[in-house]
């Protein structure tokens, strides 16, 4: 979720892991929700795994995020080329990140209202249109800096709903594929890191050979391919959440209201997502930490690294190489977590990864190390960063029930993006006022302090508990939902009273 380290009921466990299915706490939504009349006397029929939908979703995320990685390189360079000012690059970063807050605030509500699949398709198509408009205008009537900022703003506004829609589909499609949830989160993060690595590499080559404008053509193409994959291969969210295995594996996905969640899912909107988050100590602690580190990351990717590549290294295209090395390390870290993350996690590993992911690159740039050494540092930091997002995503999947996911994830997206505009602006201002090297030193030291904080904050102990549970499903989401909504009306008060514990004592790390 952080700016570089980007940006997730299901959780059904694979059949070859029988120990994970023992006990009522492991009961899946399909098992608990099916009426007795729908299940034959000798038990439900065993259906083959359905892997294509989640593979198509991962492929769609790959093309969409690869395009975003290209824009991440191209836009700051365009701003620097047009103005020659680090502060102008920071302003461009503000226009790229403010919409993430707005889109995150509204995106979850819109996704709940119009459906996960449809929201993903529409957001990708619209994002592709705004991106391709930049090189078209530059090649025809000219591109004023103000117009560039407007298009960057519109593109950023459309990203959060599309990303949220894809993220909340993962647990349901993992259930169809009978993929352990921690593994699905790890694979998703691996896809994200691969996309960042390849997208940054494409951007670096394109910028070096043809300039930043042609690179944006690849960005737009990635969005269109992503929309086509979701349209063709991903079933509706309702089909994935069917009340029986047979229905969940139905190819048609044409049930009534398949693309639109029930009206109850949209009640409370963004405020309900915030309320739920505030009642989960772990989610709140993660959001606060990532919000602070995202401010540093926003300054780094929109100002500090572009200025370092252009002024210190002397080649703007090397920014793509820097980002690609970080992403290559993160890809390896994500892959490692995908295989072992469901066995080993916790706040010690989380804090260690945070410190190693953020501080070393800034301190290495401040020290003026040779380019090969800097690339090696970025690779190692990426390795640590690659484990962060799947750890966070797994905790989110475990804690948030299906009916709340889009709203909670939207609220979290808005929360962690809230500091990014300020970070980009302060980064540009600091470089112009005190210079690049002091700003890099300050960023690295601050990242070390923030990264170590999970070791001393009790709420992060929930990471270990979240690593051992299953996703919250429609059948077992009463406790956290009631805690988030308690006092809203008498009906929910009666539902909350059915839990023998007081609301304040309920376990938020299920």
GROMACS .gro file of C-alpha atoms in nm, residues 56-397:
model
  342
   56UNK     CA    1  -0.724  -1.359  -1.545
   57UNK     CA    2  -0.759  -1.112  -1.258
   58UNK     CA    3  -0.387  -1.134  -1.182
   59UNK     CA    4  -0.309  -1.082  -1.552
   60UNK     CA    5  -0.539  -0.778  -1.559
   61UNK     CA    6  -0.364  -0.636  -1.256
   62UNK     CA    7  -0.031  -0.695  -1.426
   63UNK     CA    8  -0.117  -0.493  -1.737
   64UNK     CA    9  -0.287  -0.216  -1.541
   65UNK     CA   10  -0.004  -0.178  -1.289
   66UNK     CA   11   0.267  -0.205  -1.554
   67UNK     CA   12   0.104   0.094  -1.720
   68UNK     CA   13   0.099   0.279  -1.390
   69UNK     CA   14   0.470   0.207  -1.344
   70UNK     CA   15   0.538   0.363  -1.683
   71UNK     CA   16   0.344   0.676  -1.588
   72UNK     CA   17   0.530   0.686  -1.255
   73UNK     CA   18   0.854   0.731  -1.449
   74UNK     CA   19   0.728   0.943  -1.738
   75UNK     CA   20   0.517   1.210  -1.565
   76UNK     CA   21   0.785   1.354  -1.330
   77UNK     CA   22   1.034   1.362  -1.618
   78UNK     CA   23   0.781   1.544  -1.839
   79UNK     CA   24   0.728   1.799  -1.559
   80UNK     CA   25   1.104   1.847  -1.513
   81UNK     CA   26   1.160   1.882  -1.888
   82UNK     CA   27   0.882   2.140  -1.923
   83UNK     CA   28   0.980   2.354  -1.624
   84UNK     CA   29   1.327   2.256  -1.502
   85UNK     CA   30   1.202   2.298  -1.144
   86UNK     CA   31   1.197   2.031  -0.868
   87UNK     CA   32   0.910   2.222  -0.709
   88UNK     CA   33   0.710   2.189  -1.033
   89UNK     CA   34   0.773   1.814  -1.022
   90UNK     CA   35   0.640   1.822  -0.666
   91UNK     CA   36   0.330   2.009  -0.783
   92UNK     CA   37   0.276   1.741  -1.049
   93UNK     CA   38   0.307   1.487  -0.768
   94UNK     CA   39   0.036   1.672  -0.575
   95UNK     CA   40  -0.199   1.653  -0.874
   96UNK     CA   41  -0.121   1.284  -0.909
   97UNK     CA   42  -0.184   1.199  -0.543
   98UNK     CA   43  -0.472   1.424  -0.431
   99UNK     CA   44  -0.712   1.224  -0.651
  100UNK     CA   45  -0.602   0.907  -0.473
  101UNK     CA   46  -0.755   1.048  -0.156
  102UNK     CA   47  -1.076   1.152  -0.332
  103UNK     CA   48  -1.097   0.834  -0.536
  104UNK     CA   49  -1.027   0.622  -0.231
  105UNK     CA   50  -1.301   0.799  -0.034
  106UNK     CA   51  -1.561   0.755  -0.307
  107UNK     CA   52  -1.423   0.448  -0.481
  108UNK     CA   53  -1.532   0.191  -0.225
  109UNK     CA   54  -1.888   0.323  -0.223
  110UNK     CA   55  -1.903   0.328  -0.604
  111UNK     CA   56  -1.759  -0.021  -0.629
  112UNK     CA   57  -2.018  -0.150  -0.381
  113UNK     CA   58  -2.292   0.027  -0.575
  114UNK     CA   59  -2.204  -0.079  -0.930
  115UNK     CA   60  -2.028  -0.410  -0.867
  116UNK     CA   61  -1.667  -0.520  -0.853
  117UNK     CA   62  -1.633  -0.644  -1.210
  118UNK     CA   63  -1.807  -0.352  -1.383
  119UNK     CA   64  -1.618  -0.096  -1.173
  120UNK     CA   65  -1.285  -0.251  -1.269
  121UNK     CA   66  -1.367  -0.245  -1.641
  122UNK     CA   67  -1.499   0.112  -1.650
  123UNK     CA   68  -1.210   0.249  -1.443
  124UNK     CA   69  -0.948   0.086  -1.668
  125UNK     CA   70  -1.105   0.212  -1.990
  126UNK     CA   71  -1.142   0.566  -1.857
  127UNK     CA   72  -0.785   0.568  -1.723
  128UNK     CA   73  -0.655   0.457  -2.062
  129UNK     CA   74  -0.835   0.745  -2.232
  130UNK     CA   75  -0.688   1.009  -2.000
  131UNK     CA   76  -0.336   0.870  -2.041
  132UNK     CA   77  -0.339   0.851  -2.422
  133UNK     CA   78  -0.467   1.209  -2.434
  134UNK     CA   79  -0.129   1.336  -2.303
  135UNK     CA   80   0.091   1.227  -2.598
  136UNK     CA   81  -0.187   1.302  -2.849
  137UNK     CA   82  -0.217   1.662  -2.729
  138UNK     CA   83   0.162   1.701  -2.714
  139UNK     CA   84   0.192   1.583  -3.076
  140UNK     CA   85  -0.093   1.799  -3.211
  141UNK     CA   86  -0.195   2.127  -3.048
  142UNK     CA   87   0.066   2.127  -2.772
  143UNK     CA   88   0.052   2.037  -2.404
  144UNK     CA   89   0.042   2.324  -2.155
  145UNK     CA   90   0.166   2.240  -1.805
  146UNK     CA   91  -0.179   2.317  -1.663
  147UNK     CA   92  -0.342   2.072  -1.906
  148UNK     CA   93  -0.087   1.808  -1.807
  149UNK     CA   94  -0.180   1.860  -1.442
  150UNK     CA   95  -0.551   1.828  -1.523
  151UNK     CA   96  -0.504   1.500  -1.711
  152UNK     CA   97  -0.280   1.363  -1.437
  153UNK     CA   98  -0.550   1.455  -1.184
  154UNK     CA   99  -0.825   1.279  -1.384
  155UNK     CA  100  -0.613   0.968  -1.430
  156UNK     CA  101  -0.535   0.953  -1.060
  157UNK     CA  102  -0.903   0.996  -0.975
  158UNK     CA  103  -0.992   0.683  -1.172
  159UNK     CA  104  -0.721   0.454  -1.035
  160UNK     CA  105  -0.851   0.386  -0.679
  161UNK     CA  106  -1.195   0.251  -0.780
  162UNK     CA  107  -1.036   0.014  -1.032
  163UNK     CA  108  -0.769  -0.101  -0.788
  164UNK     CA  109  -1.024  -0.144  -0.509
  165UNK     CA  110  -1.252  -0.348  -0.735
  166UNK     CA  111  -0.970  -0.586  -0.829
  167UNK     CA  112  -0.850  -0.616  -0.470
  168UNK     CA  113  -1.187  -0.712  -0.324
  169UNK     CA  114  -1.234  -0.978  -0.592
  170UNK     CA  115  -0.925  -1.170  -0.479
  171UNK     CA  116  -1.072  -1.360  -0.179
  172UNK     CA  117  -1.378  -1.477  -0.375
  173UNK     CA  118  -1.176  -1.589  -0.676
  174UNK     CA  119  -0.923  -1.756  -0.446
  175UNK     CA  120  -1.213  -1.957  -0.305
  176UNK     CA  121  -1.307  -2.070  -0.657
  177UNK     CA  122  -0.946  -2.176  -0.716
  178UNK     CA  123  -0.922  -2.331  -0.365
  179UNK     CA  124  -0.609  -2.127  -0.308
  180UNK     CA  125  -0.496  -2.046   0.050
  181UNK     CA  126  -0.559  -1.680   0.117
  182UNK     CA  127  -0.202  -1.597   0.222
  183UNK     CA  128  -0.079  -1.757  -0.099
  184UNK     CA  129  -0.328  -1.558  -0.307
  185UNK     CA  130  -0.211  -1.238  -0.138
  186UNK     CA  131   0.150  -1.335  -0.206
  187UNK     CA  132   0.079  -1.413  -0.571
  188UNK     CA  133  -0.108  -1.085  -0.608
  189UNK     CA  134   0.185  -0.893  -0.463
  190UNK     CA  135   0.423  -1.086  -0.688
  191UNK     CA  136   0.215  -0.980  -0.987
  192UNK     CA  137   0.225  -0.620  -0.867
  193UNK     CA  138   0.602  -0.629  -0.826
  194UNK     CA  139   0.653  -0.797  -1.164
  195UNK     CA  140   0.438  -0.532  -1.327
  196UNK     CA  141   0.635  -0.255  -1.158
  197UNK     CA  142   0.966  -0.408  -1.264
  198UNK     CA  143   0.868  -0.463  -1.627
  199UNK     CA  144   0.679  -0.135  -1.654
  200UNK     CA  145   0.971   0.060  -1.511
  201UNK     CA  146   1.209  -0.119  -1.746
  202UNK     CA  147   0.992  -0.036  -2.046
  203UNK     CA  148   0.968   0.324  -1.930
  204UNK     CA  149   1.344   0.353  -1.885
  205UNK     CA  150   1.417   0.219  -2.233
  206UNK     CA  151   1.141   0.425  -2.394
  207UNK     CA  152   1.248   0.746  -2.220
  208UNK     CA  153   1.613   0.691  -2.313
  209UNK     CA  154   1.536   0.612  -2.679
  210UNK     CA  155   1.229   0.819  -2.763
  211UNK     CA  156   1.141   1.039  -2.465
  212UNK     CA  157   0.867   1.017  -2.201
  213UNK     CA  158   0.569   1.090  -2.427
  214UNK     CA  159   0.587   0.768  -2.637
  215UNK     CA  160   0.621   0.569  -2.315
  216UNK     CA  161   0.267   0.672  -2.219
  217UNK     CA  162   0.128   0.485  -2.522
  218UNK     CA  163   0.229   0.159  -2.352
  219UNK     CA  164   0.055   0.281  -2.036
  220UNK     CA  165  -0.275   0.334  -2.218
  221UNK     CA  166  -0.247  -0.004  -2.391
  222UNK     CA  167  -0.201  -0.176  -2.054
  223UNK     CA  168  -0.527  -0.032  -1.922
  224UNK     CA  169  -0.722  -0.149  -2.226
  225UNK     CA  170  -0.582  -0.503  -2.207
  226UNK     CA  171  -0.668  -0.513  -1.836
  227UNK     CA  172  -1.029  -0.415  -1.906
  228UNK     CA  173  -1.058  -0.680  -2.178
  229UNK     CA  174  -0.928  -0.958  -1.951
  230UNK     CA  175  -1.173  -0.878  -1.671
  231UNK     CA  176  -1.459  -0.851  -1.918
  232UNK     CA  177  -1.381  -1.185  -2.080
  233UNK     CA  178  -1.275  -1.412  -1.796
  234UNK     CA  179  -1.369  -1.281  -1.449
  235UNK     CA  180  -1.716  -1.380  -1.327
  236UNK     CA  181  -1.935  -1.149  -1.126
  237UNK     CA  182  -1.860  -1.106  -0.757
  238UNK     CA  183  -2.200  -1.253  -0.671
  239UNK     CA  184  -2.121  -1.571  -0.863
  240UNK     CA  185  -1.796  -1.606  -0.674
  241UNK     CA  186  -1.983  -1.561  -0.345
  242UNK     CA  187  -2.254  -1.817  -0.428
  243UNK     CA  188  -2.405  -2.001  -0.137
  244UNK     CA  189  -2.299  -2.342  -0.265
  245UNK     CA  190  -1.994  -2.480  -0.442
  246UNK     CA  191  -2.197  -2.575  -0.746
  247UNK     CA  192  -2.332  -2.223  -0.781
  248UNK     CA  193  -1.990  -2.073  -0.723
  249UNK     CA  194  -1.853  -2.278  -1.009
  250UNK     CA  195  -2.138  -2.194  -1.245
  251UNK     CA  196  -1.990  -2.050  -1.564
  252UNK     CA  197  -2.278  -1.824  -1.646
  253UNK     CA  198  -2.246  -1.581  -1.356
  254UNK     CA  199  -2.585  -1.455  -1.468
  255UNK     CA  200  -2.770  -1.464  -1.143
  256UNK     CA  201  -2.994  -1.172  -1.074
  257UNK     CA  202  -2.794  -0.878  -0.947
  258UNK     CA  203  -2.470  -1.056  -1.027
  259UNK     CA  204  -2.276  -0.738  -1.081
  260UNK     CA  205  -2.440  -0.537  -0.805
  261UNK     CA  206  -2.409  -0.612  -0.435
  262UNK     CA  207  -2.719  -0.604  -0.225
  263UNK     CA  208  -2.851  -0.262  -0.122
  264UNK     CA  209  -2.734  -0.330   0.236
  265UNK     CA  210  -2.375  -0.333   0.108
  266UNK     CA  211  -2.393   0.036   0.021
  267UNK     CA  212  -2.550   0.158   0.346
  268UNK     CA  213  -2.323   0.384   0.543
  269UNK     CA  214  -2.082   0.423   0.251
  270UNK     CA  215  -1.739   0.568   0.318
  271UNK     CA  216  -1.826   0.653   0.680
  272UNK     CA  217  -1.904   0.287   0.751
  273UNK     CA  218  -1.563   0.191   0.616
  274UNK     CA  219  -1.393   0.447   0.841
  275UNK     CA  220  -1.599   0.334   1.142
  276UNK     CA  221  -1.500  -0.028   1.087
  277UNK     CA  222  -1.135   0.067   1.051
  278UNK     CA  223  -1.141   0.276   1.370
  279UNK     CA  224  -1.273  -0.025   1.564
  280UNK     CA  225  -0.992  -0.251   1.442
  281UNK     CA  226  -0.668  -0.163   1.626
  282UNK     CA  227  -0.452  -0.352   1.376
  283UNK     CA  228  -0.603  -0.193   1.066
  284UNK     CA  229  -0.587   0.152   1.223
  285UNK     CA  230  -0.221   0.108   1.321
  286UNK     CA  231  -0.129  -0.013   0.973
  287UNK     CA  232  -0.308   0.279   0.808
  288UNK     CA  233  -0.135   0.536   1.030
  289UNK     CA  234   0.209   0.386   0.968
  290UNK     CA  235   0.165   0.354   0.592
  291UNK     CA  236   0.018   0.706   0.575
  292UNK     CA  237   0.337   0.849   0.723
  293UNK     CA  238   0.575   0.641   0.512
  294UNK     CA  239   0.373   0.713   0.198
  295UNK     CA  240   0.453   1.082   0.242
  296UNK     CA  241   0.823   0.996   0.220
  297UNK     CA  242   0.767   0.759  -0.072
  298UNK     CA  243   0.567   1.022  -0.260
  299UNK     CA  244   0.851   1.271  -0.223
  300UNK     CA  245   1.096   1.002  -0.328
  301UNK     CA  246   0.927   0.890  -0.647
  302UNK     CA  247   0.796   1.227  -0.766
  303UNK     CA  248   1.093   1.451  -0.675
  304UNK     CA  249   1.399   1.298  -0.508
  305UNK     CA  250   1.468   1.008  -0.743
  306UNK     CA  251   1.382   1.193  -1.067
  307UNK     CA  252   1.608   1.483  -0.963
  308UNK     CA  253   1.883   1.240  -0.862
  309UNK     CA  254   1.861   1.059  -1.197
  310UNK     CA  255   1.863   1.377  -1.405
  311UNK     CA  256   2.109   1.593  -1.207
  312UNK     CA  257   2.343   1.345  -1.033
  313UNK     CA  258   2.341   1.048  -1.270
  314UNK     CA  259   2.291   1.268  -1.575
  315UNK     CA  260   2.038   1.044  -1.750
  316UNK     CA  261   1.661   1.061  -1.691
  317UNK     CA  262   1.614   0.710  -1.828
  318UNK     CA  263   1.814   0.570  -1.535
  319UNK     CA  264   1.514   0.645  -1.313
  320UNK     CA  265   1.349   0.349  -1.484
  321UNK     CA  266   1.649   0.131  -1.399
  322UNK     CA  267   1.635   0.240  -1.035
  323UNK     CA  268   1.266   0.160  -1.004
  324UNK     CA  269   1.310  -0.167  -1.195
  325UNK     CA  270   1.584  -0.287  -0.957
  326UNK     CA  271   1.368  -0.209  -0.655
  327UNK     CA  272   1.075  -0.389  -0.819
  328UNK     CA  273   1.290  -0.692  -0.906
  329UNK     CA  274   1.385  -0.732  -0.541
  330UNK     CA  275   1.025  -0.679  -0.436
  331UNK     CA  276   0.916  -0.944  -0.683
  332UNK     CA  277   1.144  -1.195  -0.514
  333UNK     CA  278   1.020  -1.093  -0.170
  334UNK     CA  279   0.657  -1.129  -0.275
  335UNK     CA  280   0.724  -1.472  -0.422
  336UNK     CA  281   0.893  -1.587  -0.102
  337UNK     CA  282   0.601  -1.464   0.107
  338UNK     CA  283   0.355  -1.636  -0.127
  339UNK     CA  284   0.508  -1.973  -0.040
  340UNK     CA  285   0.597  -1.934   0.326
  341UNK     CA  286   0.393  -1.635   0.445
  342UNK     CA  287   0.108  -1.851   0.571
  343UNK     CA  288   0.357  -2.022   0.806
  344UNK     CA  289   0.569  -1.733   0.929
  345UNK     CA  290   0.475  -1.370   0.995
  346UNK     CA  291   0.450  -1.121   1.279
  347UNK     CA  292   0.543  -0.771   1.379
  348UNK     CA  293   0.915  -0.844   1.415
  349UNK     CA  294   0.942  -0.941   1.050
  350UNK     CA  295   0.707  -0.657   0.957
  351UNK     CA  296   0.920  -0.392   1.131
  352UNK     CA  297   1.246  -0.532   0.993
  353UNK     CA  298   1.111  -0.527   0.640
  354UNK     CA  299   0.982  -0.172   0.683
  355UNK     CA  300   1.320  -0.040   0.801
  356UNK     CA  301   1.514  -0.217   0.526
  357UNK     CA  302   1.265  -0.123   0.255
  358UNK     CA  303   1.268   0.252   0.308
  359UNK     CA  304   1.585   0.396   0.458
  360UNK     CA  305   1.883   0.237   0.273
  361UNK     CA  306   1.810   0.377  -0.078
  362UNK     CA  307   1.780   0.735   0.048
  363UNK     CA  308   2.096   0.709   0.256
  364UNK     CA  309   2.286   0.547  -0.033
  365UNK     CA  310   2.186   0.830  -0.267
  366UNK     CA  311   2.287   1.086  -0.005
  367UNK     CA  312   2.627   0.917   0.026
  368UNK     CA  313   2.678   0.936  -0.350
  369UNK     CA  314   2.763   0.567  -0.390
  370UNK     CA  315   2.850   0.440  -0.741
  371UNK     CA  316   2.556   0.345  -0.960
  372UNK     CA  317   2.612  -0.035  -0.935
  373UNK     CA  318   2.615  -0.011  -0.555
  374UNK     CA  319   2.299   0.201  -0.556
  375UNK     CA  320   2.122  -0.050  -0.778
  376UNK     CA  321   2.228  -0.333  -0.545
  377UNK     CA  322   2.093  -0.141  -0.244
  378UNK     CA  323   1.764  -0.083  -0.426
  379UNK     CA  324   1.746  -0.454  -0.510
  380UNK     CA  325   1.795  -0.556  -0.145
  381UNK     CA  326   1.548  -0.295  -0.018
  382UNK     CA  327   1.296  -0.419  -0.270
  383UNK     CA  328   1.339  -0.771  -0.134
  384UNK     CA  329   1.224  -0.648   0.208
  385UNK     CA  330   0.949  -0.431   0.062
  386UNK     CA  331   0.811  -0.725  -0.133
  387UNK     CA  332   0.696  -0.893   0.187
  388UNK     CA  333   0.515  -0.590   0.327
  389UNK     CA  334   0.213  -0.563   0.099
  390UNK     CA  335   0.114  -0.933   0.119
  391UNK     CA  336   0.148  -0.918   0.498
  392UNK     CA  337  -0.082  -0.616   0.506
  393UNK     CA  338  -0.321  -0.763   0.248
  394UNK     CA  339  -0.349  -1.093   0.436
  395UNK     CA  340  -0.432  -0.911   0.759
  396UNK     CA  341  -0.696  -0.708   0.576
  397UNK     CA  342  -0.855  -1.016   0.418
   0.00000   0.00000   0.00000
